[in-house]
Coordinates of C-alpha atoms and ligand atoms in Angstrom, one line a residue:
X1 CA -0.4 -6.1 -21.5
X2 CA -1.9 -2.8 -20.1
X3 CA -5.5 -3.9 -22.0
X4 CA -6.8 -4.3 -18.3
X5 CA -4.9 -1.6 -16.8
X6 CA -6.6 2.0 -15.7
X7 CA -4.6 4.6 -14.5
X8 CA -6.0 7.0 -13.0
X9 CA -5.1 10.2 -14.3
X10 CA -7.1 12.9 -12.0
X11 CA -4.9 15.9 -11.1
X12 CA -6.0 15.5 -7.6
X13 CA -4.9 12.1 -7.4
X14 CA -1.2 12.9 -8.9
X15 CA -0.5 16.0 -6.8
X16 CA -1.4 13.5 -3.5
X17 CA 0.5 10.9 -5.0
X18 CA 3.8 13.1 -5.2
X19 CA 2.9 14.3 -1.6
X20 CA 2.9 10.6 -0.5
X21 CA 6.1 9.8 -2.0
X22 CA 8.1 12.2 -0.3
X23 CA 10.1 10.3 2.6
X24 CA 9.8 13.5 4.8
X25 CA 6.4 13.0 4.9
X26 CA 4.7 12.0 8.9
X27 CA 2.8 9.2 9.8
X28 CA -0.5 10.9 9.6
X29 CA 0.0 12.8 6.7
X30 CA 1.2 9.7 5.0
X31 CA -2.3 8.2 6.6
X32 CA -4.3 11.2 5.3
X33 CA -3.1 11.0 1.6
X34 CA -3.8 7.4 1.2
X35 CA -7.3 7.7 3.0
X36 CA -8.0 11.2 0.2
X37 CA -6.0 9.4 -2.7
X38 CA -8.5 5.9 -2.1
X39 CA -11.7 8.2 -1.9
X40 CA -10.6 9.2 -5.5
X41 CA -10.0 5.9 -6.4
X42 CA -13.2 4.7 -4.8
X43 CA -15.2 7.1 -6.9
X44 CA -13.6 6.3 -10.5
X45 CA -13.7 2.4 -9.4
X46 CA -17.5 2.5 -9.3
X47 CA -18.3 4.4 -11.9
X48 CA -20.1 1.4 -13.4
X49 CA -22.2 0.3 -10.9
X50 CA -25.4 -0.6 -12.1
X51 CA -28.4 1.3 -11.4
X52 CA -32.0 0.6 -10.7
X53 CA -35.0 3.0 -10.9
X54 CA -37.5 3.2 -8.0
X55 CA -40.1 5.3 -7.3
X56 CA -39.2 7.8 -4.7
X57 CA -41.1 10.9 -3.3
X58 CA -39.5 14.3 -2.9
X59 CA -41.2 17.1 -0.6
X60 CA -42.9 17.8 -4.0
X61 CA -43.8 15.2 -6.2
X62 CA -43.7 11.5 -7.1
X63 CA -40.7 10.5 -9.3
X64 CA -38.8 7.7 -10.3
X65 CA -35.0 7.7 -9.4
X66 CA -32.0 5.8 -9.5
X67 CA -30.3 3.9 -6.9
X68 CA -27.4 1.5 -6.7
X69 CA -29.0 -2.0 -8.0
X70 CA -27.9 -5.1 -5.9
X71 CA -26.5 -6.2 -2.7
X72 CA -23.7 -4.3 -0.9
X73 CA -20.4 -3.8 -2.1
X74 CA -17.3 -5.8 -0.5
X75 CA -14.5 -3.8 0.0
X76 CA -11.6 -6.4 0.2
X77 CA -8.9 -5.6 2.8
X78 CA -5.2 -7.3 1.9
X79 CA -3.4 -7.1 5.2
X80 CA -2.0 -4.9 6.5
X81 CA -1.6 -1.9 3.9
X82 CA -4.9 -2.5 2.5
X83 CA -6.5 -1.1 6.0
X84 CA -5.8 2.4 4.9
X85 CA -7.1 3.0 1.5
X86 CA -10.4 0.8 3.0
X87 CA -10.4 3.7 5.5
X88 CA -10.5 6.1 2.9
X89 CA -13.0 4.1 0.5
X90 CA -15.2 3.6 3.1
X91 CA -16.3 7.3 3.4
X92 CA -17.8 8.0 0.5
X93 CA -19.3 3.7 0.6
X94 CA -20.1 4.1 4.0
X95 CA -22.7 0.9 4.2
X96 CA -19.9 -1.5 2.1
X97 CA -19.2 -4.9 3.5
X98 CA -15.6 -5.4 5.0
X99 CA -13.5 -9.1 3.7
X100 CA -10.3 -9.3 5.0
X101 CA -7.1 -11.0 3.7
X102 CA -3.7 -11.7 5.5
X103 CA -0.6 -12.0 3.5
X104 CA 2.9 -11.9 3.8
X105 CA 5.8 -11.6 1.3
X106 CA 8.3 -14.5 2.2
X107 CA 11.4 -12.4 2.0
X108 CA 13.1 -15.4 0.2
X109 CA 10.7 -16.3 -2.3
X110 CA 9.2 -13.5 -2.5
X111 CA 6.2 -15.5 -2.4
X112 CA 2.4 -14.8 -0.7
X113 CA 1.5 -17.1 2.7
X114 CA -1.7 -16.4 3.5
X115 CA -2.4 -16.5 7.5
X116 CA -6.6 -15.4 7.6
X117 CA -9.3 -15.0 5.5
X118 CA -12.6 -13.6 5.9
X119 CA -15.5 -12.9 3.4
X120 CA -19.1 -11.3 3.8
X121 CA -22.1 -14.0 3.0
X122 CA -23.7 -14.0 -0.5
X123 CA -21.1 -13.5 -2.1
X124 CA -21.8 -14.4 -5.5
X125 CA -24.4 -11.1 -5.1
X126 CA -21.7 -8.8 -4.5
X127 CA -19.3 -6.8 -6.3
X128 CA -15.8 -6.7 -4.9
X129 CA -13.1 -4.2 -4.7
X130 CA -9.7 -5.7 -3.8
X131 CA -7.2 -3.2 -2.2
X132 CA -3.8 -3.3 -1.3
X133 CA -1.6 0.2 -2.3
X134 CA 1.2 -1.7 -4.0
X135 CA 1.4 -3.8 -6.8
X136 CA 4.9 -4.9 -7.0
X137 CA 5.3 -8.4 -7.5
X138 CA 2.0 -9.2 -8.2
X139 CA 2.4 -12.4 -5.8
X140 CA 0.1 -10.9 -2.9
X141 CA -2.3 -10.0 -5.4
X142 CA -2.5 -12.8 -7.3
X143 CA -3.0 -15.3 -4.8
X144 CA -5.6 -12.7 -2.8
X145 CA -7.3 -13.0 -6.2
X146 CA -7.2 -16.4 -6.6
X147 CA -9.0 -16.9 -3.3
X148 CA -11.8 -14.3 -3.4
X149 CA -12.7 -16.0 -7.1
X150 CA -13.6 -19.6 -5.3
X151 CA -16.1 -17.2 -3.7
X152 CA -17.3 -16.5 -7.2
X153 CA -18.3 -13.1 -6.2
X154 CA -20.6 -10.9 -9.0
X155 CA -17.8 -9.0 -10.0
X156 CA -14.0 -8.4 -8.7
X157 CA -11.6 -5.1 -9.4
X158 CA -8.1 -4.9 -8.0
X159 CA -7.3 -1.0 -6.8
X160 CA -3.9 0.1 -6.0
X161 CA -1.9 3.0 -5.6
X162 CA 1.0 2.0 -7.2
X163 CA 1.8 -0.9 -9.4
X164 CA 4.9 -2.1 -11.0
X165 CA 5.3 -2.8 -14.5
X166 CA 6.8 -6.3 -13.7
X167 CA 3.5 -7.0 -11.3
X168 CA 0.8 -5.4 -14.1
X169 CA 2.5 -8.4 -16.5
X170 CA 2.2 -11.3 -14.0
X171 CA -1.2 -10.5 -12.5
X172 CA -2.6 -10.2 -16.1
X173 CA -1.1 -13.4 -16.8
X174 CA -2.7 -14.6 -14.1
X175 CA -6.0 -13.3 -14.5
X176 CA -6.6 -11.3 -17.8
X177 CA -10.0 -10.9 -16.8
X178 CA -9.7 -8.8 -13.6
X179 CA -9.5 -4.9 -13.6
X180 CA -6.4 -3.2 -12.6
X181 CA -7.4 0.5 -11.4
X182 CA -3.6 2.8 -9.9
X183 CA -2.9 6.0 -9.9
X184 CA 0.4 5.4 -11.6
X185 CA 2.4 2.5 -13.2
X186 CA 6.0 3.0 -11.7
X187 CA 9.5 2.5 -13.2
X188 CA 10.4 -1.0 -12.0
X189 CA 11.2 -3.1 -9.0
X190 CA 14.6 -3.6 -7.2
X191 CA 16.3 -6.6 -6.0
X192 CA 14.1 -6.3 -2.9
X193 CA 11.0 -6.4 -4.7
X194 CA 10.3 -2.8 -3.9
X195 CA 8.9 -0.4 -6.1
X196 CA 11.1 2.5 -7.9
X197 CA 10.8 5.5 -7.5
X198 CA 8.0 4.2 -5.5
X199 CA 7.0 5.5 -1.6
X200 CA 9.0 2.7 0.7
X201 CA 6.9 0.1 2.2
X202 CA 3.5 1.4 2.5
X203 CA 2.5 -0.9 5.1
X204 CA 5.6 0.8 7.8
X205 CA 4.8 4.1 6.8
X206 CA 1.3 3.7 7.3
X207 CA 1.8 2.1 10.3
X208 CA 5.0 3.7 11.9
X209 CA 6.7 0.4 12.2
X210 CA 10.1 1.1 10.9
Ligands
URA1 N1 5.3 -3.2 -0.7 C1 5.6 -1.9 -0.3 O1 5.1 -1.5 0.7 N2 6.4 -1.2 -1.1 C2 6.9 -1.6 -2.2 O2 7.6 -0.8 -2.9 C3 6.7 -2.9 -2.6 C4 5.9 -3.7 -1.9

């Protein structure tokens, strides 16, 4: 089951992680940690980026250097939680293209309505980084997935901050293929589809909506 998971296990990223969990914890430090915690991400996420070599010229000679190979990266934005970690992944992938996704959780079903969808151009080009901080369910993520494939984009990675173990199963069942990157795999969910021990709902906290 976890064959297509990665956690990331970076001290940096666990020490923010436990800073971000703690309920005390104010809006824009809550903000900051998610932005510093998705740089890391960001970084470990495209470590496989392939590379081209070009000839460049430094102030002393000629050489021939490598550079990312390809068109620009999409940074995939599942409303609304998604906007922070893009924040964050966006400084060190400063010229990445923006998609945006809007889901909610039907607090019935549980289920994922999607309300707006937007995608870059050429996509099949690109390679795509889907963010949203919680895997819980899985719904959201599956059906963003789902989606952004019919856009048949180069390649496609889901980042999170946290994931469930009862989401990691049903989005693999869903689609084995795509890589899971979080910087932890929680307990479980409760009967509200939250994550425990978890950090509350990302999206109010990030927000200041409760
Ligand atoms: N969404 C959140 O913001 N938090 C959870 O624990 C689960 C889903």
């Amino acid at each position: 089951m976890k064959a297509n998971v990665k956690v990331i296990e970076h001290p940096l990223v666990k020490h923010k992680l436990s800073l971000l969990r703690q309920k005390e914890r104010s809006t824009n430090s809550f903000r900051t940690l998610i932005s510093e915690i998705s740089m890391l991400l960001a970084y470990e996420v495209t470590h496989d980026l392939p590379l081209i070599y070009e000839e460049i010229e430094t102030p002393l000679a000629k050489m021939r250097a490598p550079l990312l190979e390809g068109k620009k990266i999409v940074l995939i934005n599942i409303l609304r939680a998604g906007s922070g970690m893009v924040e964050g992944m966006l400084r060190i992938l400063p010229s990445a293209r923006i998609g945006h996704i809007g889901l909610y959780r039907d607090p019935e079903t549980l289920g994922a309505v999607e309300y707006y969808f937007k995608l870059p151009g050429e996509m099949a080009d690109r390679d795509v980084i889907l963010v949203d901080p919680m895997l819980a369910t899985g719904n959201s993520a599956i059906a963003a997935v789902e989606r952004v494939k019919t856009a048949s984009p180069r390649s496609l990675k889901f980042v999170c901050i946290l994931a469930a173990p009862e989401g990691l199963a049903n989005f693999h069942e869903s689609h084995p293929d795509v890589p899971v990157y979080t910087a932890a795999i929680d307990e479980r969910l409760d009967e509200h589809g939250y994550i425990l021990p978890g950090l509350g709902d990302a999206g109010d906290r990030l927000f200041g909506t409760k």
